[in-house]
mmCIF file of C-alpha atoms in Angstrom:
data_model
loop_
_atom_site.group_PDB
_atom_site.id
_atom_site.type_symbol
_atom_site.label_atom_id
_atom_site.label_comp_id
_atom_site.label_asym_id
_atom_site.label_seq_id
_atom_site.Cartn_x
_atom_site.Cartn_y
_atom_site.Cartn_z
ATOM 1 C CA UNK A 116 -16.907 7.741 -2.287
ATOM 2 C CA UNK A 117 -14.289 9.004 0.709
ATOM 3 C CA UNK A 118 -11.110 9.756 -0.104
ATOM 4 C CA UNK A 119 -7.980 10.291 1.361
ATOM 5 C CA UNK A 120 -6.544 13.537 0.813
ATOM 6 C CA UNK A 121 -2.913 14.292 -0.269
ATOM 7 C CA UNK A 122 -1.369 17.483 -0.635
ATOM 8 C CA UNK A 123 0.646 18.647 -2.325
ATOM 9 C CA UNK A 124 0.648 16.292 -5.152
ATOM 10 C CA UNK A 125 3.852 17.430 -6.675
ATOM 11 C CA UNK A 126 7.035 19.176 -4.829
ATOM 12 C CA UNK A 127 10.267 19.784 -5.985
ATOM 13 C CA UNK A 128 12.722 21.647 -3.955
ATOM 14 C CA UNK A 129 16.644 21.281 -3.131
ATOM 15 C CA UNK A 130 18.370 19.811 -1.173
ATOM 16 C CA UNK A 131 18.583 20.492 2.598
ATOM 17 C CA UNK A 132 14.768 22.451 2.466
ATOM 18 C CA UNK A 133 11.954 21.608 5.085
ATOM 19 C CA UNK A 134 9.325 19.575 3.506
ATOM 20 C CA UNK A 135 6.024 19.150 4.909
ATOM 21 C CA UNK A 136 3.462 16.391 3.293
ATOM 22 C CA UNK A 137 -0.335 16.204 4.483
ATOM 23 C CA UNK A 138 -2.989 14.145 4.656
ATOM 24 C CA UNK A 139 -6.761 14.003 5.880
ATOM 25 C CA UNK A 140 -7.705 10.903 6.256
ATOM 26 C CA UNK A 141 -11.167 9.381 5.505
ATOM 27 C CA UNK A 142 -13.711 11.020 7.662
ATOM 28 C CA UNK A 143 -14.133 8.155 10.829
ATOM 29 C CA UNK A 144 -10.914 6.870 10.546
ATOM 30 C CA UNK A 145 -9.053 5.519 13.210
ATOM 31 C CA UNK A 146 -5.700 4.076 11.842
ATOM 32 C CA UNK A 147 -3.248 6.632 9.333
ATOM 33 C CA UNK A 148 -0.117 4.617 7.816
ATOM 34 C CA UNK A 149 2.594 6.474 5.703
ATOM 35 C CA UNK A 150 4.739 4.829 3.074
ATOM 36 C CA UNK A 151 7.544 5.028 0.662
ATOM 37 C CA UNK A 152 7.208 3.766 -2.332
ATOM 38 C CA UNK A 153 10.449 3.306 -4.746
ATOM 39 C CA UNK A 154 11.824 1.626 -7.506
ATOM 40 C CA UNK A 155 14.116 -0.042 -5.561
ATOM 41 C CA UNK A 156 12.588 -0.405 -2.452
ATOM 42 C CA UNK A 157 9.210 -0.789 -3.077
ATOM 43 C CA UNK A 158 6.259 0.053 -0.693
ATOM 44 C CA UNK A 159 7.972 1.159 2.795
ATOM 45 C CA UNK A 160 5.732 1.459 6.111
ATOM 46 C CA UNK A 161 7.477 4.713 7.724
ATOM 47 C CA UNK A 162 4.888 5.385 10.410
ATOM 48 C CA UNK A 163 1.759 4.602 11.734
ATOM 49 C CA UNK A 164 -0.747 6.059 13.756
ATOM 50 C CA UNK A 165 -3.878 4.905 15.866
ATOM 51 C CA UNK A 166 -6.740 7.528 17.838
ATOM 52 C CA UNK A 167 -4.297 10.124 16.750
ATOM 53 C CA UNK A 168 -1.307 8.485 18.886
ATOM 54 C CA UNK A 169 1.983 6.980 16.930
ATOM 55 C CA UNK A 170 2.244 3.744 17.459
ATOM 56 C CA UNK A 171 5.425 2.164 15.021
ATOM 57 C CA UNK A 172 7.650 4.821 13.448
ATOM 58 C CA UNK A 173 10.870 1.949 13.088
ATOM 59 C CA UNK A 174 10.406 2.298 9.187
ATOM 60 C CA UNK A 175 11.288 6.016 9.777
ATOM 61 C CA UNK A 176 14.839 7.930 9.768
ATOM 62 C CA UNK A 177 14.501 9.484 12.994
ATOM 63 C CA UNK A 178 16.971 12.007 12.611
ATOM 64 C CA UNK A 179 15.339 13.902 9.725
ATOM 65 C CA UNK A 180 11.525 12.603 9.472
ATOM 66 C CA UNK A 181 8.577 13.525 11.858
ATOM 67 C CA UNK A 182 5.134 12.610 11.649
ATOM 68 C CA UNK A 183 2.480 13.891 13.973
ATOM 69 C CA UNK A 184 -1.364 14.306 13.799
ATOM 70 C CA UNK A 185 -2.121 17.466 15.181
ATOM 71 C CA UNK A 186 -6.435 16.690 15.138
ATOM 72 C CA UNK A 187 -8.354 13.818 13.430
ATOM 73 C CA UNK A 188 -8.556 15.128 10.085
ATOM 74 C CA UNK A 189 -4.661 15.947 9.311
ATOM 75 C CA UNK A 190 -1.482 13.825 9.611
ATOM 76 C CA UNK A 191 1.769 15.455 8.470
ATOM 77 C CA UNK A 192 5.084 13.921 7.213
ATOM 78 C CA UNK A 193 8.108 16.433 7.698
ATOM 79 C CA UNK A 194 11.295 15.881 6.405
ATOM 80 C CA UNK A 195 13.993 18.555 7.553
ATOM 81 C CA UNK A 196 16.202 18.369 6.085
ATOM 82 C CA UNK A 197 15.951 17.353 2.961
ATOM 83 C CA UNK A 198 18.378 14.925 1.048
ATOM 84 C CA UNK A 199 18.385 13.528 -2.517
ATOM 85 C CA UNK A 200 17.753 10.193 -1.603
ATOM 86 C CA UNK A 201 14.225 11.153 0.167
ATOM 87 C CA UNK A 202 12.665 11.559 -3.543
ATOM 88 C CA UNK A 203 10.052 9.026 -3.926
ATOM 89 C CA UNK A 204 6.164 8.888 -3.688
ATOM 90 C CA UNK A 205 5.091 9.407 -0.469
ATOM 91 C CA UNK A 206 1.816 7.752 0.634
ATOM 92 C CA UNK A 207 -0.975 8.113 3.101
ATOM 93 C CA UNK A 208 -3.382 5.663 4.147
ATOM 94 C CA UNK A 209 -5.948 5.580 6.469
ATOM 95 C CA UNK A 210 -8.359 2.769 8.116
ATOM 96 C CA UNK A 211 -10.290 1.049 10.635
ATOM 97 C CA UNK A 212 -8.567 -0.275 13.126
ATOM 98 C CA UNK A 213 -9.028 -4.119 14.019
ATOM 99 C CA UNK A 214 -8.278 -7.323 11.958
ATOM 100 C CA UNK A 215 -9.226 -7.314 8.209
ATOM 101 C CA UNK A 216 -9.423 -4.072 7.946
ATOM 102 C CA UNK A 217 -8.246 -3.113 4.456
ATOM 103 C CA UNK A 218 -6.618 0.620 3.837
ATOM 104 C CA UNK A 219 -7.579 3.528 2.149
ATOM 105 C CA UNK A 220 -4.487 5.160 -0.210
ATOM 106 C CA UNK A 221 -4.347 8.402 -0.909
ATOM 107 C CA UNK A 222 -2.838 9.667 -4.378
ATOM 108 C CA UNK A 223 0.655 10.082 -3.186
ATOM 109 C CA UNK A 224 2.803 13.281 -2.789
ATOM 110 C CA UNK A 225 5.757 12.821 -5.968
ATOM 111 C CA UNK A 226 8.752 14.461 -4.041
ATOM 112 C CA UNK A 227 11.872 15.133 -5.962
ATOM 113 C CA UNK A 228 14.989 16.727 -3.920
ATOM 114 C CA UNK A 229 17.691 18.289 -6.227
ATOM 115 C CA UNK B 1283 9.038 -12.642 9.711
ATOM 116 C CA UNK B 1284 6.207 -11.930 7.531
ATOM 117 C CA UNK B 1285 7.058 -11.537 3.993
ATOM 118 C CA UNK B 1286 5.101 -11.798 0.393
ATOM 119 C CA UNK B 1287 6.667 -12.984 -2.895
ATOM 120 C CA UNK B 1288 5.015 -12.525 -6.391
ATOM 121 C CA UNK B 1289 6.044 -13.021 -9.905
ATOM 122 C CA UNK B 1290 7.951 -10.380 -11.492
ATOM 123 C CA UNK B 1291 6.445 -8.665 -14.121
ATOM 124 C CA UNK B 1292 5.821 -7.055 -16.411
ATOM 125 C CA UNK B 1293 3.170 -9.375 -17.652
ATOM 126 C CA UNK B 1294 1.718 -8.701 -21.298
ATOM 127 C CA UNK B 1295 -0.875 -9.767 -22.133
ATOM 128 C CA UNK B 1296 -3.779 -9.631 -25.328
ATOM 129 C CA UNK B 1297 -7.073 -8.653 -24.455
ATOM 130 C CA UNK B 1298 -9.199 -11.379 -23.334
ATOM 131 C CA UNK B 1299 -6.406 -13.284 -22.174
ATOM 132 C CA UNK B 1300 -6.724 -15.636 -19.013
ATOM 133 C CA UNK B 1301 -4.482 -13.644 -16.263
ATOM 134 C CA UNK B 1302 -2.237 -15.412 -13.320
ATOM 135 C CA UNK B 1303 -0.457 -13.124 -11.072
ATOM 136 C CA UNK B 1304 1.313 -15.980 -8.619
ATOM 137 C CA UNK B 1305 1.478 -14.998 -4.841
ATOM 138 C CA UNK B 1306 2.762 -16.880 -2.218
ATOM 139 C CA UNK B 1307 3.453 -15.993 1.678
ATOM 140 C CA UNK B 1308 5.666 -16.663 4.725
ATOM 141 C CA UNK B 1309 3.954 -15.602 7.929
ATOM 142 C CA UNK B 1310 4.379 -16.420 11.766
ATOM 143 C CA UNK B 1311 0.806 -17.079 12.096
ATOM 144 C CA UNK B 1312 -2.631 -16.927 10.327
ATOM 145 C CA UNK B 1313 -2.784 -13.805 8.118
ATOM 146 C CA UNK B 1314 -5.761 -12.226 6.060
ATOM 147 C CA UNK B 1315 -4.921 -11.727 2.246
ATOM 148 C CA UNK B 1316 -5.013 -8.656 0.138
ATOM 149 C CA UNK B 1317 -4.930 -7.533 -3.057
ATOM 150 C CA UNK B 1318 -4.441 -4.368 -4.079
ATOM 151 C CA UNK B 1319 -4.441 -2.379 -7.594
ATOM 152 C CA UNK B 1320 -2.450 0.718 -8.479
ATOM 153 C CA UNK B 1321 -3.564 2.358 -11.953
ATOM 154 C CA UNK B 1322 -0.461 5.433 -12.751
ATOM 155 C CA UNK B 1323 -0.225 8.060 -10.505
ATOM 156 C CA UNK B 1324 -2.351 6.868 -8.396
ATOM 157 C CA UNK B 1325 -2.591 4.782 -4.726
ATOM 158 C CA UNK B 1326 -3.473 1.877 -4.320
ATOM 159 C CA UNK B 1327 -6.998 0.455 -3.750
ATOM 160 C CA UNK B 1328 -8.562 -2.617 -2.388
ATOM 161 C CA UNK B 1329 -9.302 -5.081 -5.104
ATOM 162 C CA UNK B 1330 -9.847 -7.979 -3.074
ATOM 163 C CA UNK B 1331 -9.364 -9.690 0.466
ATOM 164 C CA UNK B 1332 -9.816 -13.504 1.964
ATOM 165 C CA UNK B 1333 -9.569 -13.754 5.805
ATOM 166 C CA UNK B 1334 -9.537 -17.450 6.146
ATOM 167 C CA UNK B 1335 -8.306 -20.839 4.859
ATOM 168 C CA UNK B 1336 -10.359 -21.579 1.300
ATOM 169 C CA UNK B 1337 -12.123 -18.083 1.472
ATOM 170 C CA UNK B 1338 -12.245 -17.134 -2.348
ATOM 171 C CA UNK B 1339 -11.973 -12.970 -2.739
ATOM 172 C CA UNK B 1340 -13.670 -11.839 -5.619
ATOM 173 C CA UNK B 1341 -14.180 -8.478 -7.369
ATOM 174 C CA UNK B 1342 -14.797 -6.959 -11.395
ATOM 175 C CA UNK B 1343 -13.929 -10.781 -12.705
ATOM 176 C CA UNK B 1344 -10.702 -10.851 -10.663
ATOM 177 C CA UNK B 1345 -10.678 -14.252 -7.954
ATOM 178 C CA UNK B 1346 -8.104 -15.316 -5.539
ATOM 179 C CA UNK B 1347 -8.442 -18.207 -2.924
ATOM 180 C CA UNK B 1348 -6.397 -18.301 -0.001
ATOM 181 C CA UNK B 1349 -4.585 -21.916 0.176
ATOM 182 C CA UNK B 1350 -2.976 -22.117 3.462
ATOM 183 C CA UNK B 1351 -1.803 -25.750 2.223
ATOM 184 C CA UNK B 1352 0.008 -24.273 -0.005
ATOM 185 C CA UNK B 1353 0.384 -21.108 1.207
ATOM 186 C CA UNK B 1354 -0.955 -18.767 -1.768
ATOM 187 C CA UNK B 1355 -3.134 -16.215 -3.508
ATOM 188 C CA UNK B 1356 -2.669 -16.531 -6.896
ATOM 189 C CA UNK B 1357 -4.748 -13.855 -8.504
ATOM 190 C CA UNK B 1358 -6.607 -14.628 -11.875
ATOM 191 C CA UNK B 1359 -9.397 -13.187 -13.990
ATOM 192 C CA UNK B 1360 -10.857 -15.335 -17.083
ATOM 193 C CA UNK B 1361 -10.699 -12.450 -19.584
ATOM 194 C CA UNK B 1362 -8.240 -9.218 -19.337
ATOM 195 C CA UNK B 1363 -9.063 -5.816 -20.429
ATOM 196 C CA UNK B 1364 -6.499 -3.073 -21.971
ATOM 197 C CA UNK B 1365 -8.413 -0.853 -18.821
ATOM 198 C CA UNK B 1366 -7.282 -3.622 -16.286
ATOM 199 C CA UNK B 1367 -3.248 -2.686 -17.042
ATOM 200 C CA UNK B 1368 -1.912 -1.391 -13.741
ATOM 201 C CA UNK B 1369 0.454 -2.484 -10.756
ATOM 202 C CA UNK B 1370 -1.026 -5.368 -8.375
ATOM 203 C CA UNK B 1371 0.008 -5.452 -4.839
ATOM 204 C CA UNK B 1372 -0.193 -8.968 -2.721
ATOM 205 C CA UNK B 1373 -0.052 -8.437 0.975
ATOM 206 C CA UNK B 1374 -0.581 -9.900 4.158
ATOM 207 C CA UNK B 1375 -1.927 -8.759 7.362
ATOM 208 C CA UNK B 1376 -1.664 -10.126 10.747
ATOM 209 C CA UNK B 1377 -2.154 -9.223 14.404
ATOM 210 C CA UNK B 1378 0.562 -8.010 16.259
ATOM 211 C CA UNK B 1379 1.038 -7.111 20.332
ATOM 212 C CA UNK B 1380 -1.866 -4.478 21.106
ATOM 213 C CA UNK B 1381 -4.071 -6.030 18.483
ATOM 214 C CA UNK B 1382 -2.484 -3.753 15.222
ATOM 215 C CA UNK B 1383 -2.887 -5.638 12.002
ATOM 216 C CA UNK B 1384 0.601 -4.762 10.334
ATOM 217 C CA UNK B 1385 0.557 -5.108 6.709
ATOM 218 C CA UNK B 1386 3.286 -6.803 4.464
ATOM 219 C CA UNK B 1387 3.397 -5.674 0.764
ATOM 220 C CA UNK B 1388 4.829 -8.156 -2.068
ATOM 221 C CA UNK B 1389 6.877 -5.847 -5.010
ATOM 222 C CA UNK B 1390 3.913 -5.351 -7.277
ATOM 223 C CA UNK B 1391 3.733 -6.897 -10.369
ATOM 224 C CA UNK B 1392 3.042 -4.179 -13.755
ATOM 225 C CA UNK B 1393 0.222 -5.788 -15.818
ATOM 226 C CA UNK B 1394 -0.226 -4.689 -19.721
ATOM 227 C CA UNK B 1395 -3.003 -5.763 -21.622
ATOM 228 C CA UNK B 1396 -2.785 -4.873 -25.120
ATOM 229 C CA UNK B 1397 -5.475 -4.178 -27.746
#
């Protein structure tokens, strides 16, 4: 089966450090989400993406977090720079776009920010 | 706006126990239903979808119907297994301006089965 790919799986760094998350979506994808999931907050949309353009990044701290999808296969998720609070799983998703249209999860990048 | 409530959890159940995960929506508008699994460290995947009024969604022994009368999508399965303990996601989706289906995810509710 297709996948969505998440790397890295794991990152740990301090506080104030760049951090870059990818993703390749599922090959024929039009559609690539990212979320936040938390304890507390649950399962945040931050951005979203269709053909490669962003289309709703409101769920997204603009002064610190980017996304951007350079070609069809990768989407990155920047965060610079980096705060405590920002530790959570990160999410990608990808999917066709239209109604009913289910979405595809990656495995999730764990980021922890000392 | 759009929003999904469930239960809370954690459920526990024995194996072969009848499961109910309760669901129930608010939307502006006539949403297709989700639901979607999340074993640990892992994302989450489709276990199920109904797009219209009565549709029943159905996958490995799990069924939800979509009651718009009552606006809900319970989830149930007849007989749990210890494999089936994970996080379940309700969620809506519904059209937006451009034609984007925007997603709404209820809190999860944890699910253990035990032996």
């Amino acid at each position: 089966d297709a996948r969505v790919t998440q790397t890295p799986r794991h990152k740990v760094t301090e506080m104030g450090q760049e951090v870059t998350m990818r993703c390749q979506p599922i090959l024929g994808h039009n559609t690539v989400f990212w979320y936040r999931q938390t304890m507390m907050q649950g399962l945040e949309l931050l951005a979203y993406f269709r053909n490669r353009a962003p289309l709703d990044d409101s769920g997204m701290p603009k002064d610190r977090f980017s996304a951007e999808m350079p070609d069809a296969t990768l989407a990155t998720l920047k965060i610079q720079p980096s705060e405590p609070r920002d530790s959570a799983v990160y999410f990608c998703a990808s999917g066709l776009w239209g109604e009913n249209q289910p979405q595809h999860f990656g495995d999730g990048t764990r980021l922890s920010i000392l | 706006g759009n929003s999904v409530t469930q239960m809370e959890g954690p459920v526990t159940l024995s194996e072969e126990a009848f499961l109910t995960i309760n669901c129930t929506y608010t939307a502006t508008g006539y949403p297709s239903l989700f639901w979607y699994v999340q074993y640990p460290g892992e994302g989450l995947q489709l276990l199920l979808k109904a797009t219209k009024a009565d549709d029943k969604g159905s996958n490995k022994g799990f069924e939800a119907t979509y009651r718009k009368e009552t606006t809900s999508f319970h989830l149930e399965k007849g007989s749990v297994q210890v494999s089936d303990s994970a996080v379940y996601f309700c969620a809506l989706g519904l059209s937006g301006d451009g034609g984007y289906q925007k997603v709404t995810f209820g809190t999860g509710t944890k699910l253990q089965v035990i032996p």
